[in-house]
mmCIF file of C-alpha atoms and ligand atoms in Angstrom:
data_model
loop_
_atom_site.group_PDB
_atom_site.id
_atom_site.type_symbol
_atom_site.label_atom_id
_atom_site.label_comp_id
_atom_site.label_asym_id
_atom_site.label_seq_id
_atom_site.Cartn_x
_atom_site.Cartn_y
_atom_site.Cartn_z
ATOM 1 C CA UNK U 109 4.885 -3.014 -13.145
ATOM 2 C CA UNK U 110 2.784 -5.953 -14.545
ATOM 3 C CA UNK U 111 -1.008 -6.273 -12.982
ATOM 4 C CA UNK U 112 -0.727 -8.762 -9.988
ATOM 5 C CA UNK U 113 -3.367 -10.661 -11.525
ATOM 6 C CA UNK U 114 -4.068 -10.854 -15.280
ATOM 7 C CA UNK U 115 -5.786 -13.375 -16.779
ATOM 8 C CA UNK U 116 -5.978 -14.409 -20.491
ATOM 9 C CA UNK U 117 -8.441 -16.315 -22.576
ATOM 10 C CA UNK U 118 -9.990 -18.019 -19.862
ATOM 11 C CA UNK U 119 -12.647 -20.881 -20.690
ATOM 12 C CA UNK U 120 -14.138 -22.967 -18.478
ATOM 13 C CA UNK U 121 -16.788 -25.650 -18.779
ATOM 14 C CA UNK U 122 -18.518 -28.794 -17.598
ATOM 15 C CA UNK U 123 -19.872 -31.678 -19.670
ATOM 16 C CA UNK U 124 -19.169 -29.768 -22.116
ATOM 17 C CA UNK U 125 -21.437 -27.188 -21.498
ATOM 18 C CA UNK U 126 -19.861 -23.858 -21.459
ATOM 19 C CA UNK U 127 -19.934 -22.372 -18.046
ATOM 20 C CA UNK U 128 -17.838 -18.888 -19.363
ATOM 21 C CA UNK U 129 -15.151 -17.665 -21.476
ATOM 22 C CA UNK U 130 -12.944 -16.640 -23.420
ATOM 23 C CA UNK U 131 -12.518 -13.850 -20.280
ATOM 24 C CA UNK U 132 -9.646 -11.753 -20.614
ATOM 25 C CA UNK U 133 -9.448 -9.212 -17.111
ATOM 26 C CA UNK U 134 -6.486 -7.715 -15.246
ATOM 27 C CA UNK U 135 -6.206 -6.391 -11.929
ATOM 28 C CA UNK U 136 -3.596 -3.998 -10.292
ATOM 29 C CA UNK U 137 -2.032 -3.815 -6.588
ATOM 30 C CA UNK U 138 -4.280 -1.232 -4.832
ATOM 31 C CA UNK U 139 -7.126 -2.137 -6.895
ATOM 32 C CA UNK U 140 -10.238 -4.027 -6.676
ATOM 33 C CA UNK U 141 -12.187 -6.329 -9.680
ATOM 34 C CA UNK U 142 -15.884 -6.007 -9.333
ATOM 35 C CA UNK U 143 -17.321 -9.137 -10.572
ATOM 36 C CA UNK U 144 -20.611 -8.746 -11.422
ATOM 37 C CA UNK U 145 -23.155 -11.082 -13.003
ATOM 38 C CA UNK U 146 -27.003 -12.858 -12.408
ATOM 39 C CA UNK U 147 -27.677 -15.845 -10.466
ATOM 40 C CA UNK U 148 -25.649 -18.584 -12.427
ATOM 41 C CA UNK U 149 -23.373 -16.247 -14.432
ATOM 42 C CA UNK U 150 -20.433 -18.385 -13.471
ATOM 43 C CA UNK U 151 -18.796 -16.090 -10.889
ATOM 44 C CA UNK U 152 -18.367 -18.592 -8.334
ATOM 45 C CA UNK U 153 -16.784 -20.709 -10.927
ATOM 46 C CA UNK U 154 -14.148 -18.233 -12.067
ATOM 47 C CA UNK U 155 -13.029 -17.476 -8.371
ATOM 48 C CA UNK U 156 -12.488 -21.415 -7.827
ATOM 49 C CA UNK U 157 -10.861 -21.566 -10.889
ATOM 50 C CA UNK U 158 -8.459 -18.658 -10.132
ATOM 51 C CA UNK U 159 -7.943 -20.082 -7.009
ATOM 52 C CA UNK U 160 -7.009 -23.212 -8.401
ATOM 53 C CA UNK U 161 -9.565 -25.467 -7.179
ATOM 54 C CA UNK U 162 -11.174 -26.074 -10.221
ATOM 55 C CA UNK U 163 -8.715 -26.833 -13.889
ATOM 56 C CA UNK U 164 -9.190 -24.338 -16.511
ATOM 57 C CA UNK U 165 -10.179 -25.597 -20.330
ATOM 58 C CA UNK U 166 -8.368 -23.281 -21.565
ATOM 59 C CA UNK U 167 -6.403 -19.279 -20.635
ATOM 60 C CA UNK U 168 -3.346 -18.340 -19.073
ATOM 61 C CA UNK U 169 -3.316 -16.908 -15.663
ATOM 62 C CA UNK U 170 -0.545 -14.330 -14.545
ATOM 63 C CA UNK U 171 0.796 -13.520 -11.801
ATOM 64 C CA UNK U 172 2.918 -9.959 -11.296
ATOM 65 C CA UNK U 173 3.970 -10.990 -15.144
ATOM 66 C CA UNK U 174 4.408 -14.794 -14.884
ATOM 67 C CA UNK U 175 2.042 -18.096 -16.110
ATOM 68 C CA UNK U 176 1.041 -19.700 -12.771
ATOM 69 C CA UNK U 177 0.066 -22.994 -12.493
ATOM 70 C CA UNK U 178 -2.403 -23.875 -9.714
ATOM 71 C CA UNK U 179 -0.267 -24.715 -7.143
ATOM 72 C CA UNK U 180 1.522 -21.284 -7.625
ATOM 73 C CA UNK U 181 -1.382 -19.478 -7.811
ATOM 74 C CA UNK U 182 -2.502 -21.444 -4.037
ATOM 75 C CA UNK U 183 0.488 -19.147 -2.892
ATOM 76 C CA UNK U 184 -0.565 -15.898 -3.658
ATOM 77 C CA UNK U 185 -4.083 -16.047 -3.280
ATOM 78 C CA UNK U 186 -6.144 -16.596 -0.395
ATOM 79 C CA UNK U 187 -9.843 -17.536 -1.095
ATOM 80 C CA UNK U 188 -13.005 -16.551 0.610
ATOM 81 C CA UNK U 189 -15.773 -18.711 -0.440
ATOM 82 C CA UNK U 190 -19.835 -18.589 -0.084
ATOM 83 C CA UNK U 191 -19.613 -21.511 3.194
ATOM 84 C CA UNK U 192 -16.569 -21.105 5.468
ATOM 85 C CA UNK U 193 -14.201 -23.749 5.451
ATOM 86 C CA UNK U 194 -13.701 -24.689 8.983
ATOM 87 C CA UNK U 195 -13.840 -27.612 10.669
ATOM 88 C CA UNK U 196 -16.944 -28.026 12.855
ATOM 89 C CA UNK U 197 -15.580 -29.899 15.832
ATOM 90 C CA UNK U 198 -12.647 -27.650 16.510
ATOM 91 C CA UNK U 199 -12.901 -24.146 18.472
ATOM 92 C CA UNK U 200 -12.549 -20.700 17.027
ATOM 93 C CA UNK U 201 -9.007 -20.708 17.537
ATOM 94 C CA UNK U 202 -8.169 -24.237 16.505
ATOM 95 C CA UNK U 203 -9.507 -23.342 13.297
ATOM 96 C CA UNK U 204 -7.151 -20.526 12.523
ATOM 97 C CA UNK U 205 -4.172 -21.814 14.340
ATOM 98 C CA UNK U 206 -4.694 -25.006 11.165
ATOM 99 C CA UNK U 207 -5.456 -22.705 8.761
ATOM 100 C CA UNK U 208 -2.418 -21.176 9.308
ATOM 101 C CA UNK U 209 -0.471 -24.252 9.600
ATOM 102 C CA UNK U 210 -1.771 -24.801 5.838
ATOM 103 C CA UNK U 211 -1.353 -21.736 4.279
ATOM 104 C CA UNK U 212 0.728 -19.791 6.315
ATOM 105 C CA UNK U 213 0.255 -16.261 8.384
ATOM 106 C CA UNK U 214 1.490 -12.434 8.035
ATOM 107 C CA UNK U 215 4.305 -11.772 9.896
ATOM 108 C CA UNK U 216 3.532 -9.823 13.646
ATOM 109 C CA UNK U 217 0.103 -10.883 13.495
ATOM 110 C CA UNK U 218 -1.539 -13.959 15.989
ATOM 111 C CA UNK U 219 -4.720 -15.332 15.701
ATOM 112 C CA UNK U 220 -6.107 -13.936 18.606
ATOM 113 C CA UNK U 221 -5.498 -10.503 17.149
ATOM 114 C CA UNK U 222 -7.058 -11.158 14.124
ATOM 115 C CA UNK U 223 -10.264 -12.815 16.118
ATOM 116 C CA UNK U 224 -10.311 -9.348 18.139
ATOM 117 C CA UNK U 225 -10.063 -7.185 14.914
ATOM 118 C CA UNK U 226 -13.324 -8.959 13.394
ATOM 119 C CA UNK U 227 -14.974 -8.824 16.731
ATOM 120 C CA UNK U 228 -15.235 -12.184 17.950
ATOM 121 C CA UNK U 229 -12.586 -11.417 20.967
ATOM 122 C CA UNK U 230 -13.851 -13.729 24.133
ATOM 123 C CA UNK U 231 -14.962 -16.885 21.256
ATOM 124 C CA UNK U 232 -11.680 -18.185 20.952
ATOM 125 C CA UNK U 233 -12.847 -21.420 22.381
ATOM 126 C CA UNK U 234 -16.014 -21.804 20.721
ATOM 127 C CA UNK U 235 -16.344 -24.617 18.315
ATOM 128 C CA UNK U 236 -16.659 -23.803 14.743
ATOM 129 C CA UNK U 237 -20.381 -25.343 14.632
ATOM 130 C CA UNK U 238 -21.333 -23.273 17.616
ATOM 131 C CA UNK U 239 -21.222 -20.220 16.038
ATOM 132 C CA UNK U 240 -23.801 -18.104 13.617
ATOM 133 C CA UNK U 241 -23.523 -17.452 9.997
ATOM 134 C CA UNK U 242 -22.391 -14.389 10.434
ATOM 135 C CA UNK U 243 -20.002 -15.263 13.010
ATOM 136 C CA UNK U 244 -18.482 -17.991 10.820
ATOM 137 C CA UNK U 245 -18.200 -15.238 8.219
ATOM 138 C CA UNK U 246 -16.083 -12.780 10.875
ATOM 139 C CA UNK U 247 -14.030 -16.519 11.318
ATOM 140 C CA UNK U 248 -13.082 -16.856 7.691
ATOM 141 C CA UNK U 249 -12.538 -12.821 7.613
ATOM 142 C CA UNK U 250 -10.045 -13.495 10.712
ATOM 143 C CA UNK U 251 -8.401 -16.457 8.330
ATOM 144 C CA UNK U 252 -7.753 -14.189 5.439
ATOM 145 C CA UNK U 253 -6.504 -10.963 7.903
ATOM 146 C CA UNK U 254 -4.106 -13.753 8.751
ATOM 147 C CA UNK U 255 -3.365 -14.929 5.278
ATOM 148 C CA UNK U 256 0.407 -13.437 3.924
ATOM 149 C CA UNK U 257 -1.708 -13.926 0.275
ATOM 150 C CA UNK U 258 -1.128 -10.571 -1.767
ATOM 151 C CA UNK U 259 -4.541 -11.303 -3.822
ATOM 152 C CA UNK U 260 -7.311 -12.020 -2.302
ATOM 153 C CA UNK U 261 -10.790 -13.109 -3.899
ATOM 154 C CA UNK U 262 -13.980 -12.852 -1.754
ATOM 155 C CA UNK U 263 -16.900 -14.454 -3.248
ATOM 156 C CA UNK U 264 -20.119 -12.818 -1.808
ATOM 157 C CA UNK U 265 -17.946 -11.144 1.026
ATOM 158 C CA UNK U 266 -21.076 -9.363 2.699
ATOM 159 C CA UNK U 267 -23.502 -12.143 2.686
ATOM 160 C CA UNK U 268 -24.989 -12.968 6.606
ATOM 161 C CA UNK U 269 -23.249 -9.961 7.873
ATOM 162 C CA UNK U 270 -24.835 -7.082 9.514
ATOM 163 C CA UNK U 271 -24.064 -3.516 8.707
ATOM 164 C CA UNK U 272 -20.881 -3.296 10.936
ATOM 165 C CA UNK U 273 -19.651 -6.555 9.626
ATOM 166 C CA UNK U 274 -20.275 -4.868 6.114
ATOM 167 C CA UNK U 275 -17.897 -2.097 7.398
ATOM 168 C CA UNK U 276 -15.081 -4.333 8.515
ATOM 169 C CA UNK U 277 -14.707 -6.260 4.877
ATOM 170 C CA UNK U 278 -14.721 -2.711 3.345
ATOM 171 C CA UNK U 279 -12.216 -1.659 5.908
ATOM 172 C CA UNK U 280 -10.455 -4.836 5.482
ATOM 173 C CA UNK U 281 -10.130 -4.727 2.134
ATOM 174 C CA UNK U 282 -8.990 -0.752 2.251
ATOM 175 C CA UNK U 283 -6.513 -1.482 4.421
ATOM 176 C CA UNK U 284 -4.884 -4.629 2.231
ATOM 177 C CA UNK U 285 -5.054 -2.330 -1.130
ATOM 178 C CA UNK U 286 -3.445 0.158 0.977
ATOM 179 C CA UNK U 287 -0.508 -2.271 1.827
ATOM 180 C CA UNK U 288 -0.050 -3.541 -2.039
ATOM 181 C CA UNK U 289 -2.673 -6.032 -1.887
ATOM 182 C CA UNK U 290 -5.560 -6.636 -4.476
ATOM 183 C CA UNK U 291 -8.704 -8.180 -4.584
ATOM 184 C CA UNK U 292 -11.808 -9.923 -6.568
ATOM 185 C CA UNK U 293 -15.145 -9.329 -5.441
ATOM 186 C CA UNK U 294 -18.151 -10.977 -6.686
ATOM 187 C CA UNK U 295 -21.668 -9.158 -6.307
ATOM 188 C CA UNK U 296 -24.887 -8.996 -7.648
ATOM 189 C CA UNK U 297 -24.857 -5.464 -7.918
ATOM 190 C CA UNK U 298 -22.660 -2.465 -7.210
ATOM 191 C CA UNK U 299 -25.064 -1.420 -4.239
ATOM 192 C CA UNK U 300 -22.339 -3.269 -2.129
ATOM 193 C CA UNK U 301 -18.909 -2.309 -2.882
ATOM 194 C CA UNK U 302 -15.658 -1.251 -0.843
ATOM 195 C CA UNK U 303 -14.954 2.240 -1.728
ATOM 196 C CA UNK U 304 -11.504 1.707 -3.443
ATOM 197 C CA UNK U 305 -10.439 2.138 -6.778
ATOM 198 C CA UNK U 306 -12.574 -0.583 -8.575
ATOM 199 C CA UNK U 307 -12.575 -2.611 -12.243
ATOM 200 C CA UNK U 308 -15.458 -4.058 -13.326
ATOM 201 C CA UNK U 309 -15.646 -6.991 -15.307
ATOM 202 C CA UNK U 310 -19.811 -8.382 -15.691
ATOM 203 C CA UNK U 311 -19.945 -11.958 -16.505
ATOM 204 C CA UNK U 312 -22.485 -13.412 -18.821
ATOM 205 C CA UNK U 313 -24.104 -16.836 -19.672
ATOM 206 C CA UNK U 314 -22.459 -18.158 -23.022
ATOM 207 C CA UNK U 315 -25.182 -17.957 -25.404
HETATM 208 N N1 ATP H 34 -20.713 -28.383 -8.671
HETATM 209 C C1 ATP H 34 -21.409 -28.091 -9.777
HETATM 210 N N2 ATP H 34 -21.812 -29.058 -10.611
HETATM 211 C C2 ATP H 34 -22.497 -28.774 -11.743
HETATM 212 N N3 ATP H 34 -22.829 -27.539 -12.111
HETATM 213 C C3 ATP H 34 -22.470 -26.535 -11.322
HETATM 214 C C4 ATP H 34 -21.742 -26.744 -10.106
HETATM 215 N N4 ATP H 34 -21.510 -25.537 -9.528
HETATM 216 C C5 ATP H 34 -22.076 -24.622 -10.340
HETATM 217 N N5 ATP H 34 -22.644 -25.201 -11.412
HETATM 218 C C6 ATP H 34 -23.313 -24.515 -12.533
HETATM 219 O O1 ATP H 34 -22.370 -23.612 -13.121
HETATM 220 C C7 ATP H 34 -22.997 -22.387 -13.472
HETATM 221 C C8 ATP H 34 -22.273 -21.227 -12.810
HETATM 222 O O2 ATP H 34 -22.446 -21.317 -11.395
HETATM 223 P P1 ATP H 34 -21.735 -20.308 -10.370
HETATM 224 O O3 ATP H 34 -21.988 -20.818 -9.001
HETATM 225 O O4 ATP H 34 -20.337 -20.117 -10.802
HETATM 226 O O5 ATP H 34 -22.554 -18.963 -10.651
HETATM 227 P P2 ATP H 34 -22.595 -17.595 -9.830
HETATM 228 O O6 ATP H 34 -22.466 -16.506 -10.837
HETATM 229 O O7 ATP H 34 -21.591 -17.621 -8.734
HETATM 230 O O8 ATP H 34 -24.063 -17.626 -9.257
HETATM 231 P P3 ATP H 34 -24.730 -16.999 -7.907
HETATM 232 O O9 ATP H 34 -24.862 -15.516 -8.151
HETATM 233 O O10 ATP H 34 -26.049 -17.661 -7.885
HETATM 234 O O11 ATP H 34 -23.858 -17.344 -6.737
HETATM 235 C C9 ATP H 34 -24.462 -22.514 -13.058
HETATM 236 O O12 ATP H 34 -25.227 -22.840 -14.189
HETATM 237 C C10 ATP H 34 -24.460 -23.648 -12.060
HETATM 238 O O13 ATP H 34 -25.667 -24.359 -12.118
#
């Protein structure tokens, strides 16, 4: 079976400036990447890259065995960046019912499900701007639970969450490598970490 996610040469860089590369990195279903790297290392960049928002110099990315373009890539990845991207003015719910308009949902799972599984049952109508950091974190967590994406990559996935929001992305993220999934993580160091078979890959500033 080919790694659900394999990238190849990968360069990236603005005004010229290299920002990283040439990164070559796979990752398996049932596995995790550890992406590791100082303040500035570019591992923001790479995610938003992979994820499409952002066009590569230069590299091939691969999906289960194939060259995917951005737009294909948008398909089988579902992205959890540093600020949540909801929409202030609508509630909670609102929130993931568009979400899932845009990128679609798992099968047998409903937003309110997914709000109740990251704890923020009885905030359905909320608005977005209402809530704390953390609970905008537990939103976006309820987005990707939702998300039929096979790969996910979570940029700074524990940031403004408390120890039992800590928990649920390692559970989280258990449970989808359990189910054929795989993810990227980005971290300043290993101290934070789901316990599940993990790559590492440690990003450097071009010299
Ligand atoms: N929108 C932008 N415009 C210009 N430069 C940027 C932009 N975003 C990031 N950079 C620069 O690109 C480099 C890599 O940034 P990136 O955010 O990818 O690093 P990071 O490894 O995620 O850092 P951190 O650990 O601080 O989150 C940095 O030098 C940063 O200043």
């Amino acid at each position: 079976m080919p790694p659900l996610l394999e990238a190849r040469g990968l360069r990236f860089s603005r005004n010229d400036e290299p920002v990283f590369g040439p990164l070559d990195f796979a990752v398996e279903a049932n596995e995790a990447l550890l992406v590791q790297g100082d303040n500035g290392a570019g591992k923001t960049t790479l995610l938003r890259v992979l994820a499409g928002l952002l066009k590569l110099d230069e590299g091939e990315v691969l999906i289960e065995g194939r060259v995917a373009d951005a737009y294909q890539r948008s398909h089988a990845i579902a992205y959890l960046g540093h600020l949540a991207a909801l929409k202030a003015d609508l509630s909670a719910l609102e929130n993931l019912d568009f979400l899932c308009g845009l990128h679609g949902r798992r099968a047998n799972l409903v937003p309110e499900q997914a709000m109740a599984m990251v704890g923020l049952a009885g905030y359905e109508d909320a608005l977005a701007r209402q809530l704390s950091a953390g609970q905008k974190k537990r939103l976006s967590l309820a987005r990707l639970w939702l998300s039929p994406a096979p790969l996910w990559l979570l940029d700074e996935p524990y940031a403004n969450l408390d120890l039992d929001g800590i928990e649920l992305v390692n559970r989280m993220v258990q449970a989808h490598l359990q189910d054929g999934g795989a993810t990227l993580v980005t971290t300043h160091g290993a101290y934070a970490a789901p316990p599940v078979r993990t790559r590492m890959l440690v990003m450097r500033k071009p010299a």
